[in-house]
Amino acid sequence: MVLDDLGSSLRGTLDKLRGKSRISEEDVEEVVKEIQRSLLQADVDVSLVMELSDNIKQRALEEEPPSGTPARDFVLRIVYEELVDLIGDSTELPLEEQTIMLAGLQGSGKTTSAAKMAWWFSKKGLRPAVIQTDTFRPGAYDQAKQMAERAEVEFYGDPDNDDPVDIARKGLEATEDADVHIVDTAGRHALEDDLIDEIEEIEATVDPDISLLVLDAAIGQGAKEQAQQFDESVGIGGVVITKLDGTAKGGGALTAVNETDSSIAFLGTGEEVQDIERFEPEGFISRLLG
Ligand code: GDP
């Protein structure tokens, strides 16, 4: 059965359904309440939680369980299906020549993720290059360069150039032999106009195949505005959620995926270049409900 790894209170509530073949409205209410609690704790957007729980409630009460299916498994299946429906499979990333641009606020983990993704593509037999266009954050160049060295991938940046668009253009030229170009961009503390203007210009210059929004797993309810803004300005095709090695559950990713009509591409699980995983829904959903 899916979702073996559930949080204890949800498991307890579901276990009360053990042995039952029919499920009452009261049972459904109790399960749904428990799921709401878990999702809100995991920082999933409030309106999204309400929408999800309404769907679960409606289906659990209206659908006929397949004969012989215990009520517990039936409800659990619906919960899982509704979450999978929302969250989807991991973002499709063909193993071929492409340009990927990263967007996100400062500290979200863009620079780290750029090197991790380059490492990941190199393990798939491709030749990636990281292009660092962050001229805003002191130290971004050195950090990116060091991480690219650790990932053993090509790198382009220019600490003496303060024009990110020019760096992006030169970076693509300088690394033209590479087949996967990962363009890191500057973040800010908030969604200021100059951040948005800058990333729009970089996007127009590098013409990425896909732009990924990098979000810290602890982002919480702030995910909505960020996702909307970046999607509006550069078009977000997928989400990278970082720092999942911490305690945050990453529910903000659900909001971002929902707002941008995209999916999750990668998960960051540590500070080293190897600490990256392709997203897969089952483990992530278990964590959200756990
Ligand atoms: P940027 O400003 O978006 O480029 O963010 P950075 O890549 O510099 O990351 C900000 C901080 O978060 C750095 O100290 C990183 O080492 C750390 N970081 C990034 N990703 C992860 C992750 O998946 N796990 C952990 N524990 N730390 C991370």
PDB file of C-alpha atoms and ligand atoms in Angstrom:
ATOM      1  CA  MET A   1       0.000   0.000   0.000  1.00  0.00           C
ATOM      2  CA  VAL A   2       1.153   3.522  -0.726  1.00  0.00           C
ATOM      3  CA  LEU A   3       1.920   5.925   2.114  1.00  0.00           C
ATOM      4  CA  ASP A   4       3.136   3.402   4.659  1.00  0.00           C
ATOM      5  CA  ASP A   5       5.179   6.134   6.212  1.00  0.00           C
ATOM      6  CA  LEU A   6       2.376   8.335   7.541  1.00  0.00           C
ATOM      7  CA  GLY A   7       2.441  10.611  10.541  1.00  0.00           C
ATOM      8  CA  SER A   8       1.294   8.971  13.721  1.00  0.00           C
ATOM      9  CA  SER A   9      -1.926  10.911  14.286  1.00  0.00           C
ATOM     10  CA  LEU A  10      -3.106  10.412  10.735  1.00  0.00           C
ATOM     11  CA  ARG A  11      -2.173   6.750  10.907  1.00  0.00           C
ATOM     12  CA  GLY A  12      -4.074   6.487  14.183  1.00  0.00           C
ATOM     13  CA  THR A  13      -7.186   8.029  12.661  1.00  0.00           C
ATOM     14  CA  LEU A  14      -6.975   5.802   9.627  1.00  0.00           C
ATOM     15  CA  ASP A  15      -6.386   2.772  11.799  1.00  0.00           C
ATOM     16  CA  LYS A  16      -9.754   3.364  13.414  1.00  0.00           C
ATOM     17  CA  LEU A  17     -11.207   2.494  10.035  1.00  0.00           C
ATOM     18  CA  ARG A  18      -9.521  -0.890  10.065  1.00  0.00           C
ATOM     19  CA  GLY A  19     -11.965  -3.734   9.736  1.00  0.00           C
ATOM     20  CA  LYS A  20     -14.704  -1.429   8.473  1.00  0.00           C
ATOM     21  CA  SER A  21     -15.977  -1.960   4.979  1.00  0.00           C
ATOM     22  CA  ARG A  22     -18.244   1.083   4.900  1.00  0.00           C
ATOM     23  CA  ILE A  23     -17.214   4.536   5.884  1.00  0.00           C
ATOM     24  CA  SER A  24     -19.472   7.050   7.615  1.00  0.00           C
ATOM     25  CA  GLU A  25     -19.561  10.785   7.123  1.00  0.00           C
ATOM     26  CA  GLU A  26     -18.138  11.146  10.610  1.00  0.00           C
ATOM     27  CA  ASP A  27     -15.166   8.926   9.744  1.00  0.00           C
ATOM     28  CA  VAL A  28     -14.467  10.974   6.636  1.00  0.00           C
ATOM     29  CA  GLU A  29     -14.670  14.243   8.599  1.00  0.00           C
ATOM     30  CA  GLU A  30     -12.168  12.935  11.106  1.00  0.00           C
ATOM     31  CA  VAL A  31      -9.682  11.766   8.474  1.00  0.00           C
ATOM     32  CA  VAL A  32     -10.012  14.984   6.505  1.00  0.00           C
ATOM     33  CA  LYS A  33      -9.423  17.076   9.611  1.00  0.00           C
ATOM     34  CA  GLU A  34      -6.262  15.130  10.344  1.00  0.00           C
ATOM     35  CA  ILE A  35      -5.037  15.593   6.779  1.00  0.00           C
ATOM     36  CA  GLN A  36      -5.737  19.317   6.971  1.00  0.00           C
ATOM     37  CA  ARG A  37      -3.700  19.519  10.133  1.00  0.00           C
ATOM     38  CA  SER A  38      -0.736  17.724   8.555  1.00  0.00           C
ATOM     39  CA  LEU A  39      -0.803  19.797   5.375  1.00  0.00           C
ATOM     40  CA  LEU A  40      -1.090  23.111   7.199  1.00  0.00           C
ATOM     41  CA  GLN A  41       1.795  22.102   9.423  1.00  0.00           C
ATOM     42  CA  ALA A  42       3.757  21.319   6.278  1.00  0.00           C
ATOM     43  CA  ASP A  43       3.119  24.918   5.082  1.00  0.00           C
ATOM     44  CA  VAL A  44       0.707  24.089   2.303  1.00  0.00           C
ATOM     45  CA  ASP A  45      -1.328  27.134   1.310  1.00  0.00           C
ATOM     46  CA  VAL A  46      -4.593  27.397   3.256  1.00  0.00           C
ATOM     47  CA  SER A  47      -6.912  27.693   0.263  1.00  0.00           C
ATOM     48  CA  LEU A  48      -5.201  24.752  -1.388  1.00  0.00           C
ATOM     49  CA  VAL A  49      -5.703  22.651   1.742  1.00  0.00           C
ATOM     50  CA  MET A  50      -9.398  23.523   1.732  1.00  0.00           C
ATOM     51  CA  GLU A  51      -9.755  22.661  -1.936  1.00  0.00           C
ATOM     52  CA  LEU A  52      -7.995  19.350  -1.443  1.00  0.00           C
ATOM     53  CA  SER A  53     -10.004  18.381   1.580  1.00  0.00           C
ATOM     54  CA  ASP A  54     -13.280  19.187  -0.154  1.00  0.00           C
ATOM     55  CA  ASN A  55     -12.324  16.921  -3.028  1.00  0.00           C
ATOM     56  CA  ILE A  56     -11.287  14.129  -0.690  1.00  0.00           C
ATOM     57  CA  LYS A  57     -14.478  14.443   1.322  1.00  0.00           C
ATOM     58  CA  GLN A  58     -16.684  14.414  -1.724  1.00  0.00           C
ATOM     59  CA  ARG A  59     -15.000  11.436  -3.323  1.00  0.00           C
ATOM     60  CA  ALA A  60     -14.862   9.385  -0.113  1.00  0.00           C
ATOM     61  CA  LEU A  61     -18.583   9.850   0.405  1.00  0.00           C
ATOM     62  CA  GLU A  62     -19.775   9.567  -3.161  1.00  0.00           C
ATOM     63  CA  GLU A  63     -17.576   6.927  -4.687  1.00  0.00           C
ATOM     64  CA  GLU A  64     -18.333   3.282  -4.194  1.00  0.00           C
ATOM     65  CA  PRO A  65     -15.290   1.418  -2.847  1.00  0.00           C
ATOM     66  CA  PRO A  66     -14.316  -1.468  -5.107  1.00  0.00           C
ATOM     67  CA  SER A  67     -15.723  -4.619  -3.543  1.00  0.00           C
ATOM     68  CA  GLY A  68     -13.474  -6.138  -0.943  1.00  0.00           C
ATOM     69  CA  THR A  69     -11.509  -2.900  -0.436  1.00  0.00           C
ATOM     70  CA  PRO A  70     -11.323  -2.009   3.266  1.00  0.00           C
ATOM     71  CA  ALA A  71     -12.512   1.525   4.089  1.00  0.00           C
ATOM     72  CA  ARG A  72      -9.036   2.508   5.310  1.00  0.00           C
ATOM     73  CA  ASP A  73      -7.356   1.600   2.029  1.00  0.00           C
ATOM     74  CA  PHE A  74     -10.126   3.267   0.067  1.00  0.00           C
ATOM     75  CA  VAL A  75      -9.744   6.608   1.840  1.00  0.00           C
ATOM     76  CA  LEU A  76      -5.983   6.441   1.749  1.00  0.00           C
ATOM     77  CA  ARG A  77      -6.078   5.787  -1.982  1.00  0.00           C
ATOM     78  CA  ILE A  78      -8.267   8.866  -2.517  1.00  0.00           C
ATOM     79  CA  VAL A  79      -5.971  11.070  -0.425  1.00  0.00           C
ATOM     80  CA  TYR A  80      -2.969   9.843  -2.346  1.00  0.00           C
ATOM     81  CA  GLU A  81      -4.631  10.271  -5.738  1.00  0.00           C
ATOM     82  CA  GLU A  82      -5.772  13.803  -4.972  1.00  0.00           C
ATOM     83  CA  LEU A  83      -2.281  14.817  -3.864  1.00  0.00           C
ATOM     84  CA  VAL A  84      -0.624  13.151  -6.848  1.00  0.00           C
ATOM     85  CA  ASP A  85      -3.115  14.888  -9.085  1.00  0.00           C
ATOM     86  CA  LEU A  86      -2.057  18.213  -7.685  1.00  0.00           C
ATOM     87  CA  ILE A  87       1.638  17.625  -7.400  1.00  0.00           C
ATOM     88  CA  GLY A  88       2.172  15.549 -10.562  1.00  0.00           C
ATOM     89  CA  ASP A  89       5.237  13.639 -11.654  1.00  0.00           C
ATOM     90  CA  SER A  90       8.664  15.168 -11.713  1.00  0.00           C
ATOM     91  CA  THR A  91       9.324  17.843 -14.331  1.00  0.00           C
ATOM     92  CA  GLU A  92      10.394  16.329 -17.606  1.00  0.00           C
ATOM     93  CA  LEU A  93      14.040  17.099 -18.318  1.00  0.00           C
ATOM     94  CA  PRO A  94      15.290  15.465 -21.500  1.00  0.00           C
ATOM     95  CA  LEU A  95      18.847  14.184 -21.350  1.00  0.00           C
ATOM     96  CA  GLU A  96      19.974  16.348 -24.232  1.00  0.00           C
ATOM     97  CA  GLU A  97      21.271  19.780 -25.097  1.00  0.00           C
ATOM     98  CA  GLN A  98      19.376  22.470 -23.226  1.00  0.00           C
ATOM     99  CA  THR A  99      19.586  25.723 -21.313  1.00  0.00           C
ATOM    100  CA  ILE A 100      18.120  25.920 -17.838  1.00  0.00           C
ATOM    101  CA  MET A 101      17.743  29.204 -15.967  1.00  0.00           C
ATOM    102  CA  LEU A 102      17.318  29.355 -12.198  1.00  0.00           C
ATOM    103  CA  ALA A 103      15.153  31.957 -10.487  1.00  0.00           C
ATOM    104  CA  GLY A 104      14.476  32.616  -6.825  1.00  0.00           C
ATOM    105  CA  LEU A 105      15.104  34.843  -3.857  1.00  0.00           C
ATOM    106  CA  GLN A 106      18.500  35.265  -2.243  1.00  0.00           C
ATOM    107  CA  GLY A 107      19.368  32.361   0.021  1.00  0.00           C
ATOM    108  CA  SER A 108      16.878  29.991  -1.548  1.00  0.00           C
ATOM    109  CA  GLY A 109      19.732  27.791  -2.745  1.00  0.00           C
ATOM    110  CA  LYS A 110      20.095  28.721  -6.418  1.00  0.00           C
ATOM    111  CA  THR A 111      23.874  28.726  -6.601  1.00  0.00           C
ATOM    112  CA  THR A 112      24.108  25.444  -4.732  1.00  0.00           C
ATOM    113  CA  SER A 113      21.374  23.921  -6.884  1.00  0.00           C
ATOM    114  CA  ALA A 114      23.058  25.048 -10.108  1.00  0.00           C
ATOM    115  CA  ALA A 115      26.188  23.080  -9.205  1.00  0.00           C
ATOM    116  CA  LYS A 116      24.165  20.113  -7.963  1.00  0.00           C
ATOM    117  CA  MET A 117      22.129  19.966 -11.152  1.00  0.00           C
ATOM    118  CA  ALA A 118      25.296  20.218 -13.236  1.00  0.00           C
ATOM    119  CA  TRP A 119      26.725  17.325 -11.221  1.00  0.00           C
ATOM    120  CA  TRP A 120      23.517  15.362 -11.796  1.00  0.00           C
ATOM    121  CA  PHE A 121      23.601  15.919 -15.574  1.00  0.00           C
ATOM    122  CA  SER A 122      27.286  15.011 -15.708  1.00  0.00           C
ATOM    123  CA  LYS A 123      26.482  11.683 -14.030  1.00  0.00           C
ATOM    124  CA  LYS A 124      23.961  11.118 -16.816  1.00  0.00           C
ATOM    125  CA  GLY A 125      26.781  11.422 -19.331  1.00  0.00           C
ATOM    126  CA  LEU A 126      26.152  14.999 -20.441  1.00  0.00           C
ATOM    127  CA  ARG A 127      28.539  17.903 -20.426  1.00  0.00           C
ATOM    128  CA  PRO A 128      27.101  20.685 -18.293  1.00  0.00           C
ATOM    129  CA  ALA A 129      28.335  24.193 -17.667  1.00  0.00           C
ATOM    130  CA  VAL A 130      27.322  26.579 -14.895  1.00  0.00           C
ATOM    131  CA  ILE A 131      27.083  30.265 -15.771  1.00  0.00           C
ATOM    132  CA  GLN A 132      27.046  32.565 -12.763  1.00  0.00           C
ATOM    133  CA  THR A 133      25.361  35.916 -13.421  1.00  0.00           C
ATOM    134  CA  ASP A 134      24.850  36.964  -9.808  1.00  0.00           C
ATOM    135  CA  THR A 135      26.722  40.254  -9.531  1.00  0.00           C
ATOM    136  CA  PHE A 136      24.613  41.368  -6.585  1.00  0.00           C
ATOM    137  CA  ARG A 137      25.572  39.055  -3.755  1.00  0.00           C
ATOM    138  CA  PRO A 138      29.185  39.403  -2.601  1.00  0.00           C
ATOM    139  CA  GLY A 139      30.808  35.999  -2.683  1.00  0.00           C
ATOM    140  CA  ALA A 140      28.409  34.479  -5.193  1.00  0.00           C
ATOM    141  CA  TYR A 141      31.126  34.199  -7.827  1.00  0.00           C
ATOM    142  CA  ASP A 142      33.630  32.432  -5.542  1.00  0.00           C
ATOM    143  CA  GLN A 143      30.978  30.130  -4.122  1.00  0.00           C
ATOM    144  CA  ALA A 144      29.700  29.155  -7.555  1.00  0.00           C
ATOM    145  CA  LYS A 145      33.198  28.602  -8.888  1.00  0.00           C
ATOM    146  CA  GLN A 146      34.165  26.414  -5.952  1.00  0.00           C
ATOM    147  CA  MET A 147      31.026  24.351  -6.190  1.00  0.00           C
ATOM    148  CA  ALA A 148      31.463  23.880  -9.931  1.00  0.00           C
ATOM    149  CA  GLU A 149      34.984  22.649  -9.212  1.00  0.00           C
ATOM    150  CA  ARG A 150      33.657  20.190  -6.680  1.00  0.00           C
ATOM    151  CA  ALA A 151      31.068  19.026  -9.184  1.00  0.00           C
ATOM    152  CA  GLU A 152      33.848  18.819 -11.794  1.00  0.00           C
ATOM    153  CA  VAL A 153      31.867  20.796 -14.350  1.00  0.00           C
ATOM    154  CA  GLU A 154      32.642  23.764 -16.555  1.00  0.00           C
ATOM    155  CA  PHE A 155      32.095  27.205 -15.104  1.00  0.00           C
ATOM    156  CA  TYR A 156      31.824  30.747 -16.379  1.00  0.00           C
ATOM    157  CA  GLY A 157      31.591  33.886 -14.306  1.00  0.00           C
ATOM    158  CA  ASP A 158      33.354  37.256 -14.241  1.00  0.00           C
ATOM    159  CA  PRO A 159      33.864  39.030 -10.925  1.00  0.00           C
ATOM    160  CA  ASP A 160      35.034  42.170 -12.755  1.00  0.00           C
ATOM    161  CA  ASN A 161      31.913  42.523 -14.830  1.00  0.00           C
ATOM    162  CA  ASP A 162      28.885  44.065 -13.134  1.00  0.00           C
ATOM    163  CA  ASP A 163      26.475  43.519 -16.007  1.00  0.00           C
ATOM    164  CA  PRO A 164      24.638  40.198 -15.511  1.00  0.00           C
ATOM    165  CA  VAL A 165      23.156  40.230 -19.001  1.00  0.00           C
ATOM    166  CA  ASP A 166      26.586  40.675 -20.551  1.00  0.00           C
ATOM    167  CA  ILE A 167      27.960  37.863 -18.367  1.00  0.00           C
ATOM    168  CA  ALA A 168      25.113  35.589 -19.459  1.00  0.00           C
ATOM    169  CA  ARG A 169      25.778  36.300 -23.143  1.00  0.00           C
ATOM    170  CA  LYS A 170      29.540  35.829 -22.823  1.00  0.00           C
ATOM    171  CA  GLY A 171      29.029  32.767 -20.650  1.00  0.00           C
ATOM    172  CA  LEU A 172      27.006  31.006 -23.313  1.00  0.00           C
ATOM    173  CA  GLU A 173      29.648  31.784 -25.908  1.00  0.00           C
ATOM    174  CA  ALA A 174      32.530  30.735 -23.684  1.00  0.00           C
ATOM    175  CA  THR A 175      30.921  27.399 -22.867  1.00  0.00           C
ATOM    176  CA  GLU A 176      29.481  26.611 -26.274  1.00  0.00           C
ATOM    177  CA  ASP A 177      30.996  23.126 -26.232  1.00  0.00           C
ATOM    178  CA  ALA A 178      28.895  22.183 -23.225  1.00  0.00           C
ATOM    179  CA  ASP A 179      25.487  20.678 -23.877  1.00  0.00           C
ATOM    180  CA  VAL A 180      23.582  21.605 -20.737  1.00  0.00           C
ATOM    181  CA  HIS A 181      23.853  25.256 -19.735  1.00  0.00           C
ATOM    182  CA  ILE A 182      22.691  26.088 -16.252  1.00  0.00           C
ATOM    183  CA  VAL A 183      22.335  29.832 -15.758  1.00  0.00           C
ATOM    184  CA  ASP A 184      22.292  31.019 -12.161  1.00  0.00           C
ATOM    185  CA  THR A 185      20.744  34.429 -11.535  1.00  0.00           C
ATOM    186  CA  ALA A 186      20.887  36.920  -8.697  1.00  0.00           C
ATOM    187  CA  GLY A 187      18.281  36.885  -5.987  1.00  0.00           C
ATOM    188  CA  ARG A 188      17.180  39.669  -3.692  1.00  0.00           C
ATOM    189  CA  HIS A 189      15.657  39.597  -0.249  1.00  0.00           C
ATOM    190  CA  ALA A 190      12.293  40.436  -1.697  1.00  0.00           C
ATOM    191  CA  LEU A 191      10.607  40.683  -5.048  1.00  0.00           C
ATOM    192  CA  GLU A 192      11.929  44.110  -5.973  1.00  0.00           C
ATOM    193  CA  ASP A 193      11.326  45.581  -9.403  1.00  0.00           C
ATOM    194  CA  ASP A 194      15.014  45.629 -10.311  1.00  0.00           C
ATOM    195  CA  LEU A 195      15.278  41.908  -9.595  1.00  0.00           C
ATOM    196  CA  ILE A 196      12.385  41.202 -11.916  1.00  0.00           C
ATOM    197  CA  ASP A 197      13.742  43.547 -14.631  1.00  0.00           C
ATOM    198  CA  GLU A 198      17.142  41.914 -14.435  1.00  0.00           C
ATOM    199  CA  ILE A 199      15.906  38.358 -14.681  1.00  0.00           C
ATOM    200  CA  GLU A 200      13.637  39.269 -17.585  1.00  0.00           C
ATOM    201  CA  GLU A 201      16.625  40.667 -19.457  1.00  0.00           C
ATOM    202  CA  ILE A 202      18.734  37.592 -18.722  1.00  0.00           C
ATOM    203  CA  GLU A 203      15.879  35.388 -19.857  1.00  0.00           C
ATOM    204  CA  ALA A 204      15.556  37.287 -23.111  1.00  0.00           C
ATOM    205  CA  THR A 205      19.298  36.899 -23.692  1.00  0.00           C
ATOM    206  CA  VAL A 206      19.793  33.211 -22.854  1.00  0.00           C
ATOM    207  CA  ASP A 207      16.385  32.045 -24.144  1.00  0.00           C
ATOM    208  CA  PRO A 208      16.224  29.066 -21.761  1.00  0.00           C
ATOM    209  CA  ASP A 209      14.380  25.868 -22.615  1.00  0.00           C
ATOM    210  CA  ILE A 210      13.074  25.927 -19.074  1.00  0.00           C
ATOM    211  CA  SER A 211      13.231  28.212 -16.037  1.00  0.00           C
ATOM    212  CA  LEU A 212      13.143  26.590 -12.630  1.00  0.00           C
ATOM    213  CA  LEU A 213      12.045  28.355  -9.468  1.00  0.00           C
ATOM    214  CA  VAL A 214      14.271  27.502  -6.508  1.00  0.00           C
ATOM    215  CA  LEU A 215      12.453  27.515  -3.195  1.00  0.00           C
ATOM    216  CA  ASP A 216      13.669  26.883   0.327  1.00  0.00           C
ATOM    217  CA  ALA A 217      11.576  24.090   1.892  1.00  0.00           C
ATOM    218  CA  ALA A 218      10.793  26.469   4.762  1.00  0.00           C
ATOM    219  CA  ILE A 219       9.180  29.080   2.500  1.00  0.00           C
ATOM    220  CA  GLY A 220       5.628  28.449   3.695  1.00  0.00           C
ATOM    221  CA  GLN A 221       2.849  30.811   2.712  1.00  0.00           C
ATOM    222  CA  GLY A 222       5.272  33.191   0.931  1.00  0.00           C
ATOM    223  CA  ALA A 223       5.568  30.733  -1.946  1.00  0.00           C
ATOM    224  CA  LYS A 224       2.437  31.987  -3.629  1.00  0.00           C
ATOM    225  CA  GLU A 225       3.545  35.521  -4.400  1.00  0.00           C
ATOM    226  CA  GLN A 226       7.018  34.455  -5.492  1.00  0.00           C
ATOM    227  CA  ALA A 227       5.650  31.803  -7.791  1.00  0.00           C
ATOM    228  CA  GLN A 228       3.160  34.228  -9.334  1.00  0.00           C
ATOM    229  CA  GLN A 229       5.745  36.948  -9.891  1.00  0.00           C
ATOM    230  CA  PHE A 230       8.466  34.796 -11.382  1.00  0.00           C
ATOM    231  CA  ASP A 231       5.960  32.928 -13.513  1.00  0.00           C
ATOM    232  CA  GLU A 232       4.583  36.177 -14.860  1.00  0.00           C
ATOM    233  CA  SER A 233       8.016  37.571 -15.680  1.00  0.00           C
ATOM    234  CA  VAL A 234       9.975  34.585 -17.017  1.00  0.00           C
ATOM    235  CA  GLY A 235       7.559  31.634 -17.069  1.00  0.00           C
ATOM    236  CA  ILE A 236       8.281  28.895 -14.541  1.00  0.00           C
ATOM    237  CA  GLY A 237       8.407  25.355 -15.923  1.00  0.00           C
ATOM    238  CA  GLY A 238       9.396  23.560 -12.723  1.00  0.00           C
ATOM    239  CA  VAL A 239      10.359  23.925  -9.084  1.00  0.00           C
ATOM    240  CA  VAL A 240      13.496  22.953  -7.181  1.00  0.00           C
ATOM    241  CA  ILE A 241      12.915  22.591  -3.487  1.00  0.00           C
ATOM    242  CA  THR A 242      15.988  22.868  -1.296  1.00  0.00           C
ATOM    243  CA  LYS A 243      16.970  22.125   2.303  1.00  0.00           C
ATOM    244  CA  LEU A 244      14.768  19.087   2.632  1.00  0.00           C
ATOM    245  CA  ASP A 245      17.425  17.661   4.925  1.00  0.00           C
ATOM    246  CA  GLY A 246      16.078  20.097   7.547  1.00  0.00           C
ATOM    247  CA  THR A 247      12.817  19.867   9.408  1.00  0.00           C
ATOM    248  CA  ALA A 248      10.672  21.836   6.943  1.00  0.00           C
ATOM    249  CA  LYS A 249       8.399  19.695   4.855  1.00  0.00           C
ATOM    250  CA  GLY A 250       8.285  21.762   1.718  1.00  0.00           C
ATOM    251  CA  GLY A 251       4.553  22.335   1.423  1.00  0.00           C
ATOM    252  CA  GLY A 252       5.296  25.657  -0.267  1.00  0.00           C
ATOM    253  CA  ALA A 253       6.326  23.645  -3.312  1.00  0.00           C
ATOM    254  CA  LEU A 254       2.731  22.514  -3.722  1.00  0.00           C
ATOM    255  CA  THR A 255       1.579  26.108  -3.790  1.00  0.00           C
ATOM    256  CA  ALA A 256       4.253  27.002  -6.322  1.00  0.00           C
ATOM    257  CA  VAL A 257       3.408  24.043  -8.526  1.00  0.00           C
ATOM    258  CA  ASN A 258      -0.255  24.941  -8.366  1.00  0.00           C
ATOM    259  CA  GLU A 259       0.314  28.628  -9.115  1.00  0.00           C
ATOM    260  CA  THR A 260       2.673  28.024 -12.018  1.00  0.00           C
ATOM    261  CA  ASP A 261       0.882  24.990 -13.377  1.00  0.00           C
ATOM    262  CA  SER A 262       4.209  23.184 -13.343  1.00  0.00           C
ATOM    263  CA  SER A 263       5.805  20.371 -11.364  1.00  0.00           C
ATOM    264  CA  ILE A 264       8.765  19.642  -9.114  1.00  0.00           C
ATOM    265  CA  ALA A 265      12.054  18.880 -10.827  1.00  0.00           C
ATOM    266  CA  PHE A 266      14.611  18.304  -8.081  1.00  0.00           C
ATOM    267  CA  LEU A 267      14.956  18.111  -4.330  1.00  0.00           C
ATOM    268  CA  GLY A 268      17.985  19.486  -2.505  1.00  0.00           C
ATOM    269  CA  THR A 269      18.976  17.423   0.507  1.00  0.00           C
ATOM    270  CA  GLY A 270      22.214  18.928   1.778  1.00  0.00           C
ATOM    271  CA  GLU A 271      25.065  21.333   1.114  1.00  0.00           C
ATOM    272  CA  GLU A 272      27.243  19.092  -1.044  1.00  0.00           C
ATOM    273  CA  VAL A 273      27.006  18.850  -4.825  1.00  0.00           C
ATOM    274  CA  GLN A 274      25.865  15.242  -4.606  1.00  0.00           C
ATOM    275  CA  ASP A 275      22.935  16.120  -2.313  1.00  0.00           C
ATOM    276  CA  ILE A 276      20.318  16.236  -5.028  1.00  0.00           C
ATOM    277  CA  GLU A 277      17.485  13.915  -5.972  1.00  0.00           C
ATOM    278  CA  ARG A 278      15.011  13.834  -8.766  1.00  0.00           C
ATOM    279  CA  PHE A 279      11.551  14.438  -7.381  1.00  0.00           C
ATOM    280  CA  GLU A 280       9.242  11.458  -6.991  1.00  0.00           C
ATOM    281  CA  PRO A 281       5.725  12.013  -5.675  1.00  0.00           C
ATOM    282  CA  GLU A 282       5.301   9.146  -3.250  1.00  0.00           C
ATOM    283  CA  GLY A 283       8.127   9.971  -0.843  1.00  0.00           C
ATOM    284  CA  PHE A 284       7.292  13.662  -0.939  1.00  0.00           C
ATOM    285  CA  ILE A 285       3.614  13.084  -0.182  1.00  0.00           C
ATOM    286  CA  SER A 286       4.473  10.768   2.708  1.00  0.00           C
ATOM    287  CA  ARG A 287       6.679  13.509   4.085  1.00  0.00           C
ATOM    288  CA  LEU A 288       3.933  16.127   3.723  1.00  0.00           C
ATOM    289  CA  LEU A 289       1.465  13.986   5.604  1.00  0.00           C
ATOM    290  CA  GLY A 290       4.047  12.677   8.063  1.00  0.00           C
TER     291      GLY A 290
HETATM  292  P1  GDP B   1      21.284  31.542  -3.387  1.00  0.00           P
HETATM  293  O1  GDP B   1      21.421  32.865  -2.719  1.00  0.00           O
HETATM  294  O2  GDP B   1      19.876  31.280  -3.834  1.00  0.00           O
HETATM  295  O3  GDP B   1      22.249  31.298  -4.488  1.00  0.00           O
HETATM  296  O4  GDP B   1      21.524  30.420  -2.270  1.00  0.00           O
HETATM  297  P2  GDP B   1      22.817  29.524  -1.949  1.00  0.00           P
HETATM  298  O5  GDP B   1      22.975  28.462  -2.992  1.00  0.00           O
HETATM  299  O6  GDP B   1      23.968  30.380  -1.664  1.00  0.00           O
HETATM  300  O7  GDP B   1      22.317  28.806  -0.623  1.00  0.00           O
HETATM  301  C1  GDP B   1      22.094  29.506   0.578  1.00  0.00           C
HETATM  302  C2  GDP B   1      22.563  28.645   1.745  1.00  0.00           C
HETATM  303  O8  GDP B   1      21.754  27.472   1.800  1.00  0.00           O
HETATM  304  C3  GDP B   1      23.996  28.165   1.613  1.00  0.00           C
HETATM  305  O9  GDP B   1      24.582  28.202   2.896  1.00  0.00           O
HETATM  306  C4  GDP B   1      23.854  26.737   1.126  1.00  0.00           C
HETATM  307  O10 GDP B   1      24.920  25.918   1.530  1.00  0.00           O
HETATM  308  C5  GDP B   1      22.564  26.315   1.785  1.00  0.00           C
HETATM  309  N1  GDP B   1      21.857  25.265   1.035  1.00  0.00           N
HETATM  310  C6  GDP B   1      21.459  25.250  -0.254  1.00  0.00           C
HETATM  311  N2  GDP B   1      20.806  24.121  -0.549  1.00  0.00           N
HETATM  312  C7  GDP B   1      20.780  23.370   0.577  1.00  0.00           C
HETATM  313  C8  GDP B   1      20.210  22.085   0.933  1.00  0.00           C
HETATM  314  O11 GDP B   1      19.583  21.371   0.137  1.00  0.00           O
HETATM  315  N3  GDP B   1      20.416  21.689   2.224  1.00  0.00           N
HETATM  316  C9  GDP B   1      21.091  22.448   3.142  1.00  0.00           C
HETATM  317  N4  GDP B   1      21.211  21.973   4.391  1.00  0.00           N
HETATM  318  N5  GDP B   1      21.601  23.656   2.847  1.00  0.00           N
HETATM  319  C10 GDP B   1      21.457  24.106   1.587  1.00  0.00           C
END
